[in-house]
Every structure is written in C-alpha cells, then in structure tokens.
PDB file of N, CA and C in Angstrom:
ATOM      1  N   MET E  21       0.697  -1.027  -0.006  1.00 50.00           N
ATOM      2  CA  MET E  21      -0.245   0.399   0.203  1.00 50.00           C
ATOM      3  C   MET E  21       0.567   1.560   0.151  1.00 50.00           C
ATOM      4  N   SER E  22       0.476   2.270  -1.204  1.00 55.00           N
ATOM      5  CA  SER E  22       1.694   3.117  -1.277  1.00 55.00           C
ATOM      6  C   SER E  22       0.556   4.389  -0.460  1.00 55.00           C
ATOM      7  N   HIS E  23       1.372   5.424   0.377  1.00 57.00           N
ATOM      8  CA  HIS E  23       1.101   6.130   1.437  1.00 57.00           C
ATOM      9  C   HIS E  23       1.393   7.522   0.567  1.00 57.00           C
ATOM     10  N   THR E  24       1.229   7.201  -0.248  1.00 64.00           N
ATOM     11  CA  THR E  24       1.427   8.824  -1.722  1.00 64.00           C
ATOM     12  C   THR E  24       0.071   9.337  -2.004  1.00 64.00           C
ATOM     13  N   PRO E  25      -0.064  10.465  -2.228  1.00 70.00           N
ATOM     14  CA  PRO E  25      -1.530  10.596  -2.593  1.00 70.00           C
ATOM     15  C   PRO E  25      -1.069  10.333  -4.053  1.00 70.00           C
ATOM     16  N   HIS E  26      -2.371  10.223  -4.865  1.00 84.00           N
ATOM     17  CA  HIS E  26      -2.192   9.839  -6.371  1.00 84.00           C
ATOM     18  C   HIS E  26      -3.137  11.029  -7.397  1.00 84.00           C
ATOM     19  N   GLU E  27      -2.255  12.198  -7.343  1.00 92.00           N
ATOM     20  CA  GLU E  27      -3.146  13.330  -7.884  1.00 92.00           C
ATOM     21  C   GLU E  27      -2.623  13.441  -9.408  1.00 92.00           C
ATOM     22  N   LEU E  28      -4.040  13.704  -9.783  1.00 93.00           N
ATOM     23  CA  LEU E  28      -4.084  13.611 -10.966  1.00 93.00           C
ATOM     24  C   LEU E  28      -2.898  14.748 -12.175  1.00 93.00           C
ATOM     25  N   ALA E  29      -2.115  15.255 -10.854  1.00 91.00           N
ATOM     26  CA  ALA E  29      -1.108  16.099 -11.978  1.00 91.00           C
ATOM     27  C   ALA E  29       0.137  14.846 -11.761  1.00 91.00           C
ATOM     28  N   GLU E  30       0.118  13.605 -11.064  1.00 91.00           N
ATOM     29  CA  GLU E  30       1.491  13.223 -10.918  1.00 91.00           C
ATOM     30  C   GLU E  30       0.878  11.983 -12.008  1.00 91.00           C
ATOM     31  N   GLU E  31      -0.371  11.186 -11.532  1.00 92.00           N
ATOM     32  CA  GLU E  31      -1.135  10.117 -12.356  1.00 92.00           C
ATOM     33  C   GLU E  31      -0.493  10.360 -13.860  1.00 92.00           C
ATOM     34  N   PHE E  32      -0.866  11.612 -14.074  1.00 94.00           N
ATOM     35  CA  PHE E  32      -0.606  11.688 -15.965  1.00 94.00           C
ATOM     36  C   PHE E  32      -0.353  13.161 -15.980  1.00 94.00           C
ATOM     37  N   PRO E  33       1.667  12.918 -15.997  1.00 94.00           N
ATOM     38  CA  PRO E  33       1.827  14.207 -15.634  1.00 94.00           C
ATOM     39  C   PRO E  33       2.567  14.644 -17.736  1.00 94.00           C
ATOM     40  N   ASP E  34       2.408  14.314 -18.285  1.00 95.00           N
ATOM     41  CA  ASP E  34       2.351  14.668 -19.376  1.00 95.00           C
ATOM     42  C   ASP E  34       0.674  15.286 -20.183  1.00 95.00           C
ATOM     43  N   LYS E  35      -0.356  15.096 -19.501  1.00 96.00           N
ATOM     44  CA  LYS E  35      -1.510  15.731 -19.802  1.00 96.00           C
ATOM     45  C   LYS E  35      -1.734  17.164 -18.443  1.00 96.00           C
ATOM     46  N   ILE E  36      -1.043  17.652 -18.181  1.00 95.00           N
ATOM     47  CA  ILE E  36      -1.448  18.700 -16.894  1.00 95.00           C
ATOM     48  C   ILE E  36      -2.305  19.776 -18.138  1.00 95.00           C
ATOM     49  N   ASP E  37      -1.343  20.128 -18.816  1.00 97.00           N
ATOM     50  CA  ASP E  37      -2.198  21.457 -20.100  1.00 97.00           C
ATOM     51  C   ASP E  37      -3.266  21.232 -20.112  1.00 97.00           C
ATOM     52  N   THR E  38      -4.245  19.727 -21.097  1.00 97.00           N
ATOM     53  CA  THR E  38      -4.599  19.493 -20.886  1.00 97.00           C
ATOM     54  C   THR E  38      -5.814  18.970 -19.672  1.00 97.00           C
ATOM     55  N   ILE E  39      -5.193  18.682 -18.977  1.00 97.00           N
ATOM     56  CA  ILE E  39      -6.194  18.340 -17.644  1.00 97.00           C
ATOM     57  C   ILE E  39      -6.542  20.085 -17.214  1.00 97.00           C
ATOM     58  N   SER E  40      -5.932  20.735 -16.859  1.00 97.00           N
ATOM     59  CA  SER E  40      -6.428  22.119 -17.204  1.00 97.00           C
ATOM     60  C   SER E  40      -7.453  22.505 -17.776  1.00 97.00           C
ATOM     61  N   GLN E  41      -7.349  22.346 -18.524  1.00 97.00           N
ATOM     62  CA  GLN E  41      -7.860  22.689 -20.068  1.00 97.00           C
ATOM     63  C   GLN E  41      -8.940  22.315 -19.516  1.00 97.00           C
ATOM     64  N   LEU E  42      -9.302  20.728 -20.365  1.00 97.00           N
ATOM     65  CA  LEU E  42     -10.681  20.271 -19.553  1.00 97.00           C
ATOM     66  C   LEU E  42     -11.849  20.636 -18.548  1.00 97.00           C
ATOM     67  N   LYS E  43     -11.281  20.522 -17.133  1.00 96.00           N
ATOM     68  CA  LYS E  43     -11.533  21.503 -16.292  1.00 96.00           C
ATOM     69  C   LYS E  43     -12.448  22.689 -16.492  1.00 96.00           C
ATOM     70  N   GLN E  44     -11.701  23.188 -17.396  1.00 97.00           N
ATOM     71  CA  GLN E  44     -12.489  25.065 -17.574  1.00 97.00           C
ATOM     72  C   GLN E  44     -13.670  24.433 -18.412  1.00 97.00           C
ATOM     73  N   THR E  45     -13.415  23.446 -19.739  1.00 98.00           N
ATOM     74  CA  THR E  45     -14.639  24.076 -20.652  1.00 98.00           C
ATOM     75  C   THR E  45     -15.141  22.365 -21.008  1.00 98.00           C
ATOM     76  N   ASP E  46     -15.079  21.287 -19.865  1.00 98.00           N
ATOM     77  CA  ASP E  46     -16.100  20.107 -20.262  1.00 98.00           C
ATOM     78  C   ASP E  46     -16.442  19.594 -18.455  1.00 98.00           C
ATOM     79  N   ALA E  47     -17.510  20.292 -17.887  1.00 98.00           N
ATOM     80  CA  ALA E  47     -18.540  19.948 -17.265  1.00 98.00           C
ATOM     81  C   ALA E  47     -18.324  18.521 -16.627  1.00 98.00           C
ATOM     82  N   HIS E  48     -18.807  17.233 -17.486  1.00 98.00           N
ATOM     83  CA  HIS E  48     -18.216  16.304 -17.234  1.00 98.00           C
ATOM     84  C   HIS E  48     -17.253  15.529 -17.079  1.00 98.00           C
ATOM     85  N   PHE E  49     -16.121  16.030 -17.548  1.00 98.00           N
ATOM     86  CA  PHE E  49     -14.583  15.757 -16.914  1.00 98.00           C
ATOM     87  C   PHE E  49     -14.135  16.558 -15.534  1.00 98.00           C
ATOM     88  N   ALA E  50     -14.627  17.655 -15.243  1.00 98.00           N
ATOM     89  CA  ALA E  50     -14.700  18.760 -14.291  1.00 98.00           C
ATOM     90  C   ALA E  50     -15.297  17.794 -12.926  1.00 98.00           C
ATOM     91  N   ARG E  51     -16.524  17.211 -13.500  1.00 98.00           N
ATOM     92  CA  ARG E  51     -16.855  16.576 -11.768  1.00 98.00           C
ATOM     93  C   ARG E  51     -16.276  15.169 -11.405  1.00 98.00           C
ATOM     94  N   LEU E  52     -15.894  14.968 -12.588  1.00 98.00           N
ATOM     95  CA  LEU E  52     -15.076  13.996 -12.469  1.00 98.00           C
ATOM     96  C   LEU E  52     -13.784  13.797 -11.747  1.00 98.00           C
ATOM     97  N   ALA E  53     -13.009  14.659 -12.373  1.00 98.00           N
ATOM     98  CA  ALA E  53     -11.757  15.001 -11.576  1.00 98.00           C
ATOM     99  C   ALA E  53     -12.062  15.571 -10.326  1.00 98.00           C
ATOM    100  N   ASP E  54     -12.935  16.575  -9.822  1.00 98.00           N
ATOM    101  CA  ASP E  54     -13.217  16.856  -8.578  1.00 98.00           C
ATOM    102  C   ASP E  54     -13.485  15.726  -7.392  1.00 98.00           C
ATOM    103  N   GLU E  55     -14.200  14.341  -8.157  1.00 98.00           N
ATOM    104  CA  GLU E  55     -14.857  13.410  -7.102  1.00 98.00           C
ATOM    105  C   GLU E  55     -13.557  12.193  -6.836  1.00 98.00           C
ATOM    106  N   TYR E  56     -12.549  12.164  -8.162  1.00 97.00           N
ATOM    107  CA  TYR E  56     -11.451  11.474  -8.609  1.00 97.00           C
ATOM    108  C   TYR E  56     -10.885  12.453  -7.096  1.00 97.00           C
ATOM    109  N   HIS E  57     -10.827  13.729  -7.195  1.00 96.00           N
ATOM    110  CA  HIS E  57      -9.966  14.352  -5.975  1.00 96.00           C
ATOM    111  C   HIS E  57     -10.508  14.089  -4.475  1.00 96.00           C
ATOM    112  N   GLU E  58     -11.500  14.232  -4.290  1.00 97.00           N
ATOM    113  CA  GLU E  58     -12.306  13.901  -3.272  1.00 97.00           C
ATOM    114  C   GLU E  58     -12.108  12.721  -3.206  1.00 97.00           C
ATOM    115  N   VAL E  59     -11.991  11.513  -3.509  1.00 96.00           N
ATOM    116  CA  VAL E  59     -12.031  10.190  -3.124  1.00 96.00           C
ATOM    117  C   VAL E  59     -11.050   9.893  -2.553  1.00 96.00           C
ATOM    118  N   ASN E  60      -9.664  10.091  -3.893  1.00 95.00           N
ATOM    119  CA  ASN E  60      -8.643  10.296  -3.470  1.00 95.00           C
ATOM    120  C   ASN E  60      -7.820  10.881  -1.633  1.00 95.00           C
ATOM    121  N   ARG E  61      -8.730  11.824  -1.550  1.00 95.00           N
ATOM    122  CA  ARG E  61      -8.288  12.511  -0.514  1.00 95.00           C
ATOM    123  C   ARG E  61      -8.635  11.988   0.819  1.00 95.00           C
ATOM    124  N   VAL E  62      -9.748  11.356   0.880  1.00 95.00           N
ATOM    125  CA  VAL E  62     -10.621  10.144   1.452  1.00 95.00           C
ATOM    126  C   VAL E  62      -9.748   9.043   1.906  1.00 95.00           C
ATOM    127  N   VAL E  63      -8.513   8.479   0.531  1.00 94.00           N
ATOM    128  CA  VAL E  63      -8.267   7.043   0.662  1.00 94.00           C
ATOM    129  C   VAL E  63      -7.355   7.266   1.328  1.00 94.00           C
ATOM    130  N   HIS E  64      -6.038   8.915   0.872  1.00 92.00           N
ATOM    131  CA  HIS E  64      -4.948   8.989   1.142  1.00 92.00           C
ATOM    132  C   HIS E  64      -4.794   9.485   2.624  1.00 92.00           C
ATOM    133  N   ARG E  65      -6.032  10.181   3.368  1.00 93.00           N
ATOM    134  CA  ARG E  65      -5.693  10.473   4.920  1.00 93.00           C
ATOM    135  C   ARG E  65      -6.113   9.037   5.716  1.00 93.00           C
ATOM    136  N   ALA E  66      -6.842   8.022   4.923  1.00 91.00           N
ATOM    137  CA  ALA E  66      -7.095   6.433   6.027  1.00 91.00           C
ATOM    138  C   ALA E  66      -5.671   6.022   5.636  1.00 91.00           C
ATOM    139  N   GLU E  67      -5.059   5.983   4.123  1.00 88.00           N
ATOM    140  CA  GLU E  67      -3.760   5.349   4.615  1.00 88.00           C
ATOM    141  C   GLU E  67      -2.456   5.640   5.632  1.00 88.00           C
ATOM    142  N   THR E  68      -3.209   6.840   5.814  1.00 89.00           N
ATOM    143  CA  THR E  68      -1.915   7.377   5.784  1.00 89.00           C
ATOM    144  C   THR E  68      -2.708   7.766   7.765  1.00 89.00           C
ATOM    145  N   ASN E  69      -3.074   6.847   8.504  1.00 88.00           N
ATOM    146  CA  ASN E  69      -3.842   7.531   9.562  1.00 88.00           C
ATOM    147  C   ASN E  69      -4.340   8.091  10.245  1.00 88.00           C
ATOM    148  N   VAL E  70      -4.550   9.399   9.049  1.00 90.00           N
ATOM    149  CA  VAL E  70      -4.693  11.102   9.414  1.00 90.00           C
ATOM    150  C   VAL E  70      -6.354  10.487  10.414  1.00 90.00           C
ATOM    151  N   GLU E  71      -7.535   9.680   9.103  1.00 87.00           N
ATOM    152  CA  GLU E  71      -9.033   9.448   9.396  1.00 87.00           C
ATOM    153  C   GLU E  71      -9.027   8.001   9.194  1.00 87.00           C
ATOM    154  N   PRO E  72      -8.699   6.842  10.116  1.00 88.00           N
ATOM    155  CA  PRO E  72      -8.391   5.616   9.557  1.00 88.00           C
ATOM    156  C   PRO E  72     -10.094   4.990   9.631  1.00 88.00           C
ATOM    157  N   MET E  73     -10.467   3.704   8.618  1.00 91.00           N
ATOM    158  CA  MET E  73     -11.708   3.473   8.738  1.00 91.00           C
ATOM    159  C   MET E  73     -11.426   2.078   8.241  1.00 91.00           C
ATOM    160  N   GLU E  74     -12.609   0.965   8.454  1.00 93.00           N
ATOM    161  CA  GLU E  74     -12.445   0.324   8.064  1.00 93.00           C
ATOM    162  C   GLU E  74     -12.202  -0.411   6.604  1.00 93.00           C
ATOM    163  N   GLU E  75     -11.178  -1.508   6.893  1.00 93.00           N
ATOM    164  CA  GLU E  75     -10.597  -2.327   5.774  1.00 93.00           C
ATOM    165  C   GLU E  75     -11.339  -2.479   4.227  1.00 93.00           C
ATOM    166  N   LEU E  76     -12.213  -2.710   4.381  1.00 94.00           N
ATOM    167  CA  LEU E  76     -13.620  -2.952   3.566  1.00 94.00           C
ATOM    168  C   LEU E  76     -13.571  -1.342   2.993  1.00 94.00           C
ATOM    169  N   ALA E  77     -14.182  -1.002   3.975  1.00 95.00           N
ATOM    170  CA  ALA E  77     -14.479   0.761   3.318  1.00 95.00           C
ATOM    171  C   ALA E  77     -13.950   1.177   2.056  1.00 95.00           C
ATOM    172  N   GLU E  78     -12.237   0.794   2.883  1.00 93.00           N
ATOM    173  CA  GLU E  78     -11.121   1.421   2.202  1.00 93.00           C
ATOM    174  C   GLU E  78     -10.525   0.775   1.436  1.00 93.00           C
ATOM    175  N   VAL E  79     -10.575  -0.397   0.902  1.00 95.00           N
ATOM    176  CA  VAL E  79     -10.823  -1.363  -0.521  1.00 95.00           C
ATOM    177  C   VAL E  79     -11.698  -0.297  -1.381  1.00 95.00           C
ATOM    178  N   GLU E  80     -12.938  -0.263  -1.116  1.00 97.00           N
ATOM    179  CA  GLU E  80     -14.150  -0.349  -2.067  1.00 97.00           C
ATOM    180  C   GLU E  80     -13.893   1.789  -2.354  1.00 97.00           C
ATOM    181  N   LEU E  81     -13.082   2.155  -1.637  1.00 96.00           N
ATOM    182  CA  LEU E  81     -12.751   3.694  -1.723  1.00 96.00           C
ATOM    183  C   LEU E  81     -11.565   3.737  -3.100  1.00 96.00           C
ATOM    184  N   ARG E  82     -10.819   2.543  -2.945  1.00 94.00           N
ATOM    185  CA  ARG E  82      -9.723   2.407  -3.723  1.00 94.00           C
ATOM    186  C   ARG E  82     -10.108   1.900  -5.088  1.00 94.00           C
ATOM    187  N   LYS E  83     -11.381   1.266  -4.952  1.00 98.00           N
ATOM    188  CA  LYS E  83     -11.934   0.903  -6.581  1.00 98.00           C
ATOM    189  C   LYS E  83     -12.751   1.981  -6.874  1.00 98.00           C
ATOM    190  N   LYS E  84     -13.888   2.538  -6.499  1.00 98.00           N
ATOM    191  CA  LYS E  84     -13.933   3.760  -7.286  1.00 98.00           C
ATOM    192  C   LYS E  84     -12.759   4.251  -7.796  1.00 98.00           C
ATOM    193  N   ARG E  85     -11.622   4.930  -6.729  1.00 96.00           N
ATOM    194  CA  ARG E  85     -10.919   5.819  -6.927  1.00 96.00           C
ATOM    195  C   ARG E  85     -10.029   4.833  -8.793  1.00 96.00           C
ATOM    196  N   ALA E  86     -10.222   3.586  -8.772  1.00 97.00           N
ATOM    197  CA  ALA E  86      -9.290   3.466  -9.825  1.00 97.00           C
ATOM    198  C   ALA E  86     -10.237   3.583 -11.071  1.00 97.00           C
ATOM    199  N   VAL E  87     -11.228   2.981 -11.082  1.00 98.00           N
ATOM    200  CA  VAL E  87     -12.797   3.780 -11.918  1.00 98.00           C
ATOM    201  C   VAL E  87     -12.907   5.016 -12.136  1.00 98.00           C
ATOM    202  N   LEU E  88     -12.979   5.950 -11.043  1.00 98.00           N
ATOM    203  CA  LEU E  88     -12.798   7.377 -11.795  1.00 98.00           C
ATOM    204  C   LEU E  88     -11.970   7.597 -12.757  1.00 98.00           C
ATOM    205  N   LYS E  89     -10.263   7.099 -12.627  1.00 97.00           N
ATOM    206  CA  LYS E  89      -9.190   7.276 -12.941  1.00 97.00           C
ATOM    207  C   LYS E  89      -9.034   6.571 -14.533  1.00 97.00           C
ATOM    208  N   ASP E  90      -9.545   5.223 -14.437  1.00 98.00           N
ATOM    209  CA  ASP E  90     -10.076   5.022 -15.783  1.00 98.00           C
ATOM    210  C   ASP E  90     -11.200   5.770 -16.532  1.00 98.00           C
ATOM    211  N   GLN E  91     -11.957   6.324 -16.157  1.00 98.00           N
ATOM    212  CA  GLN E  91     -12.841   7.417 -16.834  1.00 98.00           C
ATOM    213  C   GLN E  91     -11.855   8.784 -17.447  1.00 98.00           C
ATOM    214  N   ILE E  92     -11.840   9.246 -16.028  1.00 98.00           N
ATOM    215  CA  ILE E  92     -10.750  10.065 -16.594  1.00 98.00           C
ATOM    216  C   ILE E  92      -9.772  10.275 -17.697  1.00 98.00           C
ATOM    217  N   TRP E  93      -8.617   9.055 -17.644  1.00 98.00           N
ATOM    218  CA  TRP E  93      -7.559   8.509 -19.253  1.00 98.00           C
ATOM    219  C   TRP E  93      -8.807   8.152 -20.344  1.00 98.00           C
ATOM    220  N   ALA E  94      -9.774   7.891 -20.150  1.00 98.00           N
ATOM    221  CA  ALA E  94     -10.487   7.498 -21.322  1.00 98.00           C
ATOM    222  C   ALA E  94     -10.602   9.299 -22.370  1.00 98.00           C
ATOM    223  N   ILE E  95     -10.671   9.946 -21.878  1.00 97.00           N
ATOM    224  CA  ILE E  95     -11.183  11.470 -22.107  1.00 97.00           C
ATOM    225  C   ILE E  95      -9.995  12.001 -22.533  1.00 97.00           C
ATOM    226  N   LEU E  96      -9.055  11.777 -21.391  1.00 97.00           N
ATOM    227  CA  LEU E  96      -7.839  12.271 -21.625  1.00 97.00           C
ATOM    228  C   LEU E  96      -7.052  11.821 -23.154  1.00 97.00           C
ATOM    229  N   SER E  97      -6.921  10.391 -22.949  1.00 96.00           N
ATOM    230  CA  SER E  97      -6.651   9.567 -24.605  1.00 96.00           C
ATOM    231  C   SER E  97      -7.095  10.533 -25.682  1.00 96.00           C
ATOM    232  N   LYS E  98      -8.242  10.998 -25.188  1.00 93.00           N
ATOM    233  CA  LYS E  98      -9.098  11.313 -26.628  1.00 93.00           C
ATOM    234  C   LYS E  98      -8.173  12.532 -26.757  1.00 93.00           C
ATOM    235  N   SER E  99      -7.558  13.304 -26.423  1.00 85.00           N
ATOM    236  CA  SER E  99      -8.141  15.184 -26.163  1.00 85.00           C
ATOM    237  C   SER E  99      -5.917  14.933 -26.563  1.00 85.00           C
TER     238      SER E  99
END
C-alpha cells in the first residue's frame, strides 16, 4: 500500500495542460476530476491513519478511485 497521494498531475504528468483545459471547458470532466480528488483525499487520509476507516470501506474507495481514473484517462487519451 502506497502512502503517497495519487493526484491527477502525478498520475498523468504529460497531460497537465489538458487536464487544466478540460476542467475549464468540459463540465463532465470537471465533475470526474473533482470526485477523483475527493475520493483520493479520503483514501490518502485513511492510508496514513489521519482518518482511519474499516479496511473494506477503504478497499471500496480505492476501487472507486481506480474507476474514476480510468474514466478520466478515457477522456484524456482522446484529447
């Protein structure tokens, strides 16, 4: 388990400008990015025991983060 946050800019460093542009121009992408950021924050806080949670809940949030990341990548890969 990694204790480093998985920010979009770190996950897709070559797409930073595209991410910024899409957040401004694509409402769907902006919602996905915002939701990813929130889920990622909760997962990171759980992993670092700042706000511990049950293991199953943490696993489910990690899965949700992965789904969101896949959806974000699908949009980024077309841009």
